[in-house]
Every structure is written in C-alpha cells, then in structure tokens.
Short mmCIF file of C-alpha atoms in Angstrom, two decimals:
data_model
loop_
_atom_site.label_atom_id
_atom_site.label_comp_id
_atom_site.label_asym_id
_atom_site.label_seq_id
_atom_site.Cartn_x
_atom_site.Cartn_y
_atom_site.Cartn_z
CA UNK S 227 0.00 0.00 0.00
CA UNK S 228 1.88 3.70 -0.41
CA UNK S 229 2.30 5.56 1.98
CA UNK S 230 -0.55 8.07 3.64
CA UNK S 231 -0.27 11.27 2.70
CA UNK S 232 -1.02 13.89 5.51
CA UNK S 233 -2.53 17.68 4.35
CA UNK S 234 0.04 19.77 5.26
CA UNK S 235 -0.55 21.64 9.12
CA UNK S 236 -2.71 24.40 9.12
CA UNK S 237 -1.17 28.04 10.08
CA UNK S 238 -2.79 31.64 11.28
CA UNK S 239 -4.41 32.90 8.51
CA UNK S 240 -5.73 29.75 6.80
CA UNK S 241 -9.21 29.11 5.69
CA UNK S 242 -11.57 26.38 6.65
CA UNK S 243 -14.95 25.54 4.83
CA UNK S 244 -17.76 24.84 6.91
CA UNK S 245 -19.66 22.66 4.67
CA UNK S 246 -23.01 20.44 5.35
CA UNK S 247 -22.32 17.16 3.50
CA UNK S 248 -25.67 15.30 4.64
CA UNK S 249 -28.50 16.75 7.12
CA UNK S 250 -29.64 19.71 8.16
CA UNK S 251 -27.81 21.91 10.85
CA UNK S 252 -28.83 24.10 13.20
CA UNK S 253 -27.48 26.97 12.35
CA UNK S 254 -26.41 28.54 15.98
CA UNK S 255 -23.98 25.19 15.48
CA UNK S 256 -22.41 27.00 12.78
CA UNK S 257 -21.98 30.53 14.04
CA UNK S 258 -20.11 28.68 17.42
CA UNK S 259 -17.79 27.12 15.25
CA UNK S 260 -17.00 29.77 13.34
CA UNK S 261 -16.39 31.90 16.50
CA UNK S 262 -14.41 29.50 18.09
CA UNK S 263 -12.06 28.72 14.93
CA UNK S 264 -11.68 32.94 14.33
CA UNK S 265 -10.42 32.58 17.71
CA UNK S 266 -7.81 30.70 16.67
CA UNK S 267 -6.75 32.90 14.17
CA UNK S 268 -8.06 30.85 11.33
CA UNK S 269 -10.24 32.24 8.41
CA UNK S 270 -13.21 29.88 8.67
CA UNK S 271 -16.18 30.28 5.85
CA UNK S 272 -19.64 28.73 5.83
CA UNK S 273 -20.29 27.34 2.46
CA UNK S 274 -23.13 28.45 -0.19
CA UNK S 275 -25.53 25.89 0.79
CA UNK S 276 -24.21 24.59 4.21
CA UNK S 277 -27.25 26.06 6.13
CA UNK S 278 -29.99 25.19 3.35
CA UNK S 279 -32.60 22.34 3.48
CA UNK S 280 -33.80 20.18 1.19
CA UNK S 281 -35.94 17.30 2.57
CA UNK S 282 -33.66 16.13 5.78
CA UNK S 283 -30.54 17.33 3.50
CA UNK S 284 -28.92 20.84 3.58
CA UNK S 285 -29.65 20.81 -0.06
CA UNK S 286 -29.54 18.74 -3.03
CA UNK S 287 -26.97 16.27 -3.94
CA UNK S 288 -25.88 19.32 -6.88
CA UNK S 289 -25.98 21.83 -4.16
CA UNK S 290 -24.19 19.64 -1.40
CA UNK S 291 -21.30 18.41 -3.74
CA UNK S 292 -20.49 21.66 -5.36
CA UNK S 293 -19.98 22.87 -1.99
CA UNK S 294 -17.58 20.26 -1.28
CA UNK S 295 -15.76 20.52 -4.80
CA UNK S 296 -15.52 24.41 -4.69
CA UNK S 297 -13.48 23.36 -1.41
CA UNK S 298 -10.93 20.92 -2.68
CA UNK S 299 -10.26 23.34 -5.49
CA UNK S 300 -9.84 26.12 -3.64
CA UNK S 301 -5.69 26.57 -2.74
CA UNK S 302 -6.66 28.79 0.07
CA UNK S 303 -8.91 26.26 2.01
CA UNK S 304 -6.63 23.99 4.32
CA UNK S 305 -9.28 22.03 5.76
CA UNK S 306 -13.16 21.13 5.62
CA UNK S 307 -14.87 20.82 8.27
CA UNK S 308 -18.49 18.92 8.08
CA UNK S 309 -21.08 20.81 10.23
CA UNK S 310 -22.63 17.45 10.77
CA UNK S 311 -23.39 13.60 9.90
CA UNK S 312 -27.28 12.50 10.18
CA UNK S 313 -27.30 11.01 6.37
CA UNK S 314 -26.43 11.74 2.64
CA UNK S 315 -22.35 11.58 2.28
CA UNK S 316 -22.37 8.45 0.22
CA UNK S 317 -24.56 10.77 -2.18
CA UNK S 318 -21.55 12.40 -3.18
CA UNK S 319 -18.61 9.79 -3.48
CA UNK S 320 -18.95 8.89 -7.30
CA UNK S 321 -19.04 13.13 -8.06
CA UNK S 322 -16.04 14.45 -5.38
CA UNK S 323 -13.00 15.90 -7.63
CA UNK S 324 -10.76 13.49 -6.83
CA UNK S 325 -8.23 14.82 -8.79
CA UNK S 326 -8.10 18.22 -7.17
CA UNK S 327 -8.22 16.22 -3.85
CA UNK S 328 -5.00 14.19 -4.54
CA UNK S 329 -3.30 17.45 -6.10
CA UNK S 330 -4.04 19.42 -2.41
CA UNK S 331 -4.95 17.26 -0.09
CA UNK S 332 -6.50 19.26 2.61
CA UNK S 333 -8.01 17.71 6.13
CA UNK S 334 -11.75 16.18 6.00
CA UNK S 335 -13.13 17.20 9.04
CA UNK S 336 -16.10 14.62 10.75
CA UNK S 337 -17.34 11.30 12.26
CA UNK S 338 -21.13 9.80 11.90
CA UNK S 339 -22.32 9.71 8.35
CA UNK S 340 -18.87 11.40 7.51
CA UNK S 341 -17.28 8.03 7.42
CA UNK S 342 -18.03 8.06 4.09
CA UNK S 343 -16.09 11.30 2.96
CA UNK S 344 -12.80 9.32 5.17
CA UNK S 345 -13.44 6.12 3.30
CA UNK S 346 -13.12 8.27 0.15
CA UNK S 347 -10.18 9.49 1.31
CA UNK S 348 -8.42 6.52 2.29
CA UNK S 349 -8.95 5.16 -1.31
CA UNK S 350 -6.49 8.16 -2.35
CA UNK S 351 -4.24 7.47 0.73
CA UNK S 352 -4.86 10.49 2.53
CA UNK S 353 -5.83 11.53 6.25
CA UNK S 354 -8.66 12.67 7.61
CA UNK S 355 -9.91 13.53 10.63
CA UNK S 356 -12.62 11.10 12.56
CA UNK S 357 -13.64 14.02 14.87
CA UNK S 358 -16.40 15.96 16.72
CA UNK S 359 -18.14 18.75 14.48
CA UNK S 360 -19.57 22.35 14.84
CA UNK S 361 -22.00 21.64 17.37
CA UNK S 362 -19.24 20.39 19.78
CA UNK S 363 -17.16 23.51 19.04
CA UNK S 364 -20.04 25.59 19.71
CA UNK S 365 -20.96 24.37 23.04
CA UNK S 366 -17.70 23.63 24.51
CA UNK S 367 -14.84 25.94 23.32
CA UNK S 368 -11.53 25.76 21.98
CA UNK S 369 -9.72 24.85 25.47
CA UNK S 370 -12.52 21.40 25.88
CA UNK S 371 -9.83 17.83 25.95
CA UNK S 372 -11.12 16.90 22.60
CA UNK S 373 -11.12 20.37 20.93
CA UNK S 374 -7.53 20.86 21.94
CA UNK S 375 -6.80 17.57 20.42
CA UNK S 376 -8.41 18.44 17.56
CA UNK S 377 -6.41 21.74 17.04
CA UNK S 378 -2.96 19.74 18.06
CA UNK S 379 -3.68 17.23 14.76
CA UNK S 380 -3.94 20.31 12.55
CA UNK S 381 -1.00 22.32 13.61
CA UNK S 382 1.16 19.18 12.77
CA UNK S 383 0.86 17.43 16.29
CA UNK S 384 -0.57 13.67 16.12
CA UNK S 385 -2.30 12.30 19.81
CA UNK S 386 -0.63 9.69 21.84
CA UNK S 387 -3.61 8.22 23.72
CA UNK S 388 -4.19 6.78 26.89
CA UNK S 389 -7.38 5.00 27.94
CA UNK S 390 -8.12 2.96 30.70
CA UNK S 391 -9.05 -0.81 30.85
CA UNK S 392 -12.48 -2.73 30.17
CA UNK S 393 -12.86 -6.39 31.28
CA UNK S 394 -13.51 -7.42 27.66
CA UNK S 395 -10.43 -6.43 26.36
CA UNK S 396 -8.08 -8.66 24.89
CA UNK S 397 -4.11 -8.09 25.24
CA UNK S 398 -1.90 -8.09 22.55
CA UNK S 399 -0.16 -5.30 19.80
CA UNK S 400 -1.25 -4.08 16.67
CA UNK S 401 0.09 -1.81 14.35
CA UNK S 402 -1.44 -1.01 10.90
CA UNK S 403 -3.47 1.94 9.10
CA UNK S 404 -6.38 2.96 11.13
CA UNK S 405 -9.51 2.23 8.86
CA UNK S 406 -12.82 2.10 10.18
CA UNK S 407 -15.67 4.26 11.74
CA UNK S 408 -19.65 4.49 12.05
CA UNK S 409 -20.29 0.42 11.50
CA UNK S 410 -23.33 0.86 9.94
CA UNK S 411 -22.12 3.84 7.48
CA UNK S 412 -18.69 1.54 6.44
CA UNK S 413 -20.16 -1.36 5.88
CA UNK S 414 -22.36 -0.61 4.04
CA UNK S 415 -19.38 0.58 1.10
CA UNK S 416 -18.38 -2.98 0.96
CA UNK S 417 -17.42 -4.44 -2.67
CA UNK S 418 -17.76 -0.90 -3.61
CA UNK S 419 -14.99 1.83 -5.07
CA UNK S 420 -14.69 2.70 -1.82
CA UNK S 421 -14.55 -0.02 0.35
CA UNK S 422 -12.98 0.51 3.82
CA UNK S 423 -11.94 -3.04 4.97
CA UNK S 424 -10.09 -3.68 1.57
CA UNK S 425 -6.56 -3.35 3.34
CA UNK S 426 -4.35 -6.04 5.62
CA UNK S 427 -3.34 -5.56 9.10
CA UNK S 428 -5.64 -2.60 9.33
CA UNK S 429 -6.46 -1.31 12.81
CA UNK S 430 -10.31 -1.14 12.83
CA UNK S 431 -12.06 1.15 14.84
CA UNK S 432 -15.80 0.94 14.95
CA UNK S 433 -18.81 3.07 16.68
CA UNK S 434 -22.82 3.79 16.12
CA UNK S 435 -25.58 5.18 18.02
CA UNK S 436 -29.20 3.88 17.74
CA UNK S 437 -28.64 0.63 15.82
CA UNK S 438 -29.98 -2.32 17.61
CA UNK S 439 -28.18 -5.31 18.67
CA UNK S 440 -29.39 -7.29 16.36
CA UNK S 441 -28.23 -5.00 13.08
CA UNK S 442 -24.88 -4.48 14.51
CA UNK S 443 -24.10 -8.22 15.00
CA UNK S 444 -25.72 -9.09 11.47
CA UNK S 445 -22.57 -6.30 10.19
CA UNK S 446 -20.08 -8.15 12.41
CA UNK S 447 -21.42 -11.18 10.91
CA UNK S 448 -20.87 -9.62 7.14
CA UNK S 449 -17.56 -8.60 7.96
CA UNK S 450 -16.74 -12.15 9.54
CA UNK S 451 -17.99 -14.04 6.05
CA UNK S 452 -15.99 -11.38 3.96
CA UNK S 453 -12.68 -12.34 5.57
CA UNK S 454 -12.35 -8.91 7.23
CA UNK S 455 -11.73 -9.71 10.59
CA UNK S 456 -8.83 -12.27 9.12
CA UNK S 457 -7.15 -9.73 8.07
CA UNK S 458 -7.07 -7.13 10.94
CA UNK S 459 -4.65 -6.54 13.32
CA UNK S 460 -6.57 -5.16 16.19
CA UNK S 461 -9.72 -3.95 17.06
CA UNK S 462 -10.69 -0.52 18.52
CA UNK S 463 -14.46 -0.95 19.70
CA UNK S 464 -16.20 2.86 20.48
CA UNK S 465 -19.41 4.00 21.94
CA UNK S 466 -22.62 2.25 21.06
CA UNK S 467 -24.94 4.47 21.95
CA UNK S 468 -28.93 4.78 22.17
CA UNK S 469 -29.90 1.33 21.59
CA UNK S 470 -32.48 -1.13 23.22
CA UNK S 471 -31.44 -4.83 25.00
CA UNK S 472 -33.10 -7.75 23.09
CA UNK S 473 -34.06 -11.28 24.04
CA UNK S 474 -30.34 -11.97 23.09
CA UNK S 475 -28.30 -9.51 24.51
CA UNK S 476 -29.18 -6.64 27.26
CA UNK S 477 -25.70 -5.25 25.89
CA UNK S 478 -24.10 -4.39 22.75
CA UNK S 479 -20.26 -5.30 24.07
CA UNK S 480 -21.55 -8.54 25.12
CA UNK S 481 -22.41 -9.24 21.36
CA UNK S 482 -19.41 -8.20 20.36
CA UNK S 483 -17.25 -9.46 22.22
CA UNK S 484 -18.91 -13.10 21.44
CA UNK S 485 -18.68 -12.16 17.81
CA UNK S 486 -15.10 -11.70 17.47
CA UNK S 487 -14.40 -14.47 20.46
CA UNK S 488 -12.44 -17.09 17.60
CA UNK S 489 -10.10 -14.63 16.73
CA UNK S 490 -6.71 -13.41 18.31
CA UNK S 491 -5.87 -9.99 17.66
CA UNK S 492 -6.42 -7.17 20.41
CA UNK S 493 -9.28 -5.64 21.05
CA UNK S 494 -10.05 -2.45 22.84
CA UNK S 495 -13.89 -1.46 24.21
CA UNK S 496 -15.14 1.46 25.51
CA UNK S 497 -12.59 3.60 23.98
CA UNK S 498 -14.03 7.64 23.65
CA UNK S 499 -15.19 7.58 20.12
CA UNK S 500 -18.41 8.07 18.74
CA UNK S 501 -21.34 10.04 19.70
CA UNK S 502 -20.60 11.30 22.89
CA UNK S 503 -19.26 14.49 24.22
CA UNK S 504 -15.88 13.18 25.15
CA UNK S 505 -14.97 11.74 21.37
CA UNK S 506 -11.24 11.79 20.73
CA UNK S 507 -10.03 12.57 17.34
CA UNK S 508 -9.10 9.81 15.13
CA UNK S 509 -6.33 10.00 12.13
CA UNK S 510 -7.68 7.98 9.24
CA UNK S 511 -5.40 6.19 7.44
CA UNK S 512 -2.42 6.74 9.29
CA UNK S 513 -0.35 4.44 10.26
CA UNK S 514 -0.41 3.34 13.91
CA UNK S 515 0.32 1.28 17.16
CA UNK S 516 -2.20 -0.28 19.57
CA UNK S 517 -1.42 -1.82 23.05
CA UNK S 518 -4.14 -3.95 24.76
CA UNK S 519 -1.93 -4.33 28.21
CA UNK S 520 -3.96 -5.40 31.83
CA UNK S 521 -3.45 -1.77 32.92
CA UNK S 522 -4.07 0.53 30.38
CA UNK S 523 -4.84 0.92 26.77
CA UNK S 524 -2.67 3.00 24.24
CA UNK S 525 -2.71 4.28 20.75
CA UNK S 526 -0.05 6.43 19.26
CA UNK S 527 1.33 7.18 15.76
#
C-alpha cells in the first residue's frame, strides 16, 4: 500500500470551509464554530448551501457536492470541516473531484455519516480527521480535551492516547493503518470503489448510536464471512450508543465481544469515540500502534 499522505498543518491565517455534507444543521452550530475557529486565528467560511434544506438534506446532492468541490479546489482552504453527519455523504462519493483532492490534499473534518467522505479518502491514501463537528465547538470551546486535540492534529501534532481498561479487552499489539468508523455507514461501502476493509493488518475502529443489537451483530457477521476480521490486526471498539437490550443480549459489548471471540488480535472497548461528548479525534489512514496491556490501553502514531 503507499504511503498516507497527511494535508500539510494548518497556520494563522488559513481558511476552513464549513460545509453540510448530509443533514440539516442548526445553524447557531455553525456561528459557534465559526467563532471559536476565528479565535484561533483561522479564516473559517460557511459554504453556499451549508445552512440550506432540502428534505432532511442541507440541499440537493448538486448543491451539497459543489460545496464540497468548490473546497478541494480552492488553494486557500486547508481544511473542511463537516457541520454534521445524520445522512447523505455516500450521495456524493462517485461526483467528489478526486483529482483536485489528490493534487491538495487538505483535512476532511467529521465522524457519523462522515465516514463516508474518510473512506473516500483513504482510497487516495490520505488523512482525515474522525472528529467531533460544529455543534461540539459551539458548546464547549476551543480549550474542551477533545477540541484541543483536535487543534494539536492540525497544527502538525498527532495524539498519543491513553485509555483505561475494560474487562472485555483482549491483550496483545497491533500496528497497521487505522480504517474504520460508524459500522453501519462503512459497511455498508463494501465491494464498492470505496470499500474501507479492503486493506491487511488494518487497525479497525468501529462506533454507532441507535442501531440495535441485532443490526450491529448481522454487520459483524458480514464482515466475519468477507474475511475482514482475518485480516485485521486489532480492534478498537467505540461507543454504542442509544440502543435497546433484546431477548439476546441486554448489551451491545456482550455481542461483540462473542462475535469476534475465535479470533486473536487485540481488542479495545469502551474507547471515547463516537457520539458522545468526550470523542477523541481519530487519524484515518495513518499508520499506527495499539497496546491492549492489563493496565491501560494506548494508541499512538
């Protein structure tokens, strides 16, 4: 596989797009961020059709993709930040310029439904950013753990991260690209252009919110039959939030942990990813290291 290329660190003065790949967004979201990134000394700009609505999107697919391209053409833009996930990314994968994109790669900026702009991106061998959005910005600052991270990974500073423990964990190193996020979003790009478990000795790191048990083991199950968990080299299991028990399982890491019980790499639950306040940001694509060890867990670049 070559080698990931990373968009070059932001400095004072640079722009960032505020663009609204899938749902609607409130738009106080969007003045917060903006705030919050002038404070930085950035030059953040909310795109033509970032705050529009069409249906449950912020506009049409036209509208929401010429937003995105205007970005990755534009020199000045160092980064684009999604204002949200809810659902429409995949909408845009067979338009995105990806030839302006590999010329200047810039950061992607997003987590939820934006897995599917970072499994675009990992298909050119670029990093994005798995990350909290403008509503997180807006209600907790700049100087918030996760923010700060955030800002480190653009100014050229990649996150060493320490987690504690979970009883299901299972010991062991990894090291491989990180590859991976919202379950339900990934998997469904399977056998397509832009398929996110195509790679050996990934790192997979996996998260959803409101998916029930049942769903989420029927994807483990897909990704079991297609080989994928074969080829891993560890296994970074996030936040499942908002779901109901079943007659199966009252809890999701019970399921998973069953479904990935005949395999030996290490795996890593209840790390801070996903839809909860405290979500750490995630390189895509880069290369990394993961240590499953009794007292803590680790993942550095």
């Amino acid at each position: 596989m070559a080698a990931t290329i990373f968009p070059r660190p932001l400095a004072a003065g640079d722009r960032i797009a505020i663009l609204s790949p899938a749902s609607i967004i409130n738009p106080e979201y969007v003045d917060g961020a903006v705030k919050a990134l002038e404070r930085l000394g950035w030059r953040p700009y909310v795109s033509a059709h970032a705050l529009g609505s069409y249906g449950s999107y912020s506009g049409t697919r036209e509208e929401r993709l010429a937003d995105l391209n205007e970005a990755l053409r534009d020199p000045s833009v160092r980064a684009i930040l999604c204002s949200r996930g809810g659902y429409g990314a995949v909408h845009l994968l067979d338009g995105i310029d990806g030839e302006a994109f590999s010329a200047d790669p810039k950061w992607i900026i997003g987590f939820s439904d934006v897995s599917a702009l970072h499994a675009y991106a990992a298909g050119h061998n670029i990093a994005s950013l798995h990350s909290s959005m403008c509503k997180h910005l807006a209600n907790f600052g700049t100087d918030e753990e996760c923010s700060r991270r955030l800002i480190d990974i653009l100014t050229g500073k990649l996150p060493h991260y320490t987690v504690s423990t979970h009883p299901y964990n299972r010991k062991g190193h990894a090291a491989g690209r990180i590859a991976g996020g919202n379950l339900a979003v990934i998997s469904a790009l399977i056998s397509t252009p832009w398929d996110p478990f195509a790679g050996d000795g990934d790192i997979l790191v996996i998260e959803d919110i409101a998916e029930p048990i049942y769903k989420v083991e029927r994807i483990l199950y897909q990704l079991k039959l297609a080989g994928v968990f074969s080829r891993i080299s560890g296994l970074v299991v996030g936040q499942f939030t908002e779901y109901r028990p079943d007659k199966n399982y009252s809890d999701m890491y019970d399921m998973i942990r069953d479904a990935v019980a005949g395999y030996d790499f290490p795996v890593a639950f209840n790390f801070p990813i996903g839809h909860v306040d405290r979500n750490l940001p995630v390189v895509m694509s880069a290369q990394a290291c993961l240590d499953v060890n009794d007292d803590e867990v680790t993942l550095r670049y």
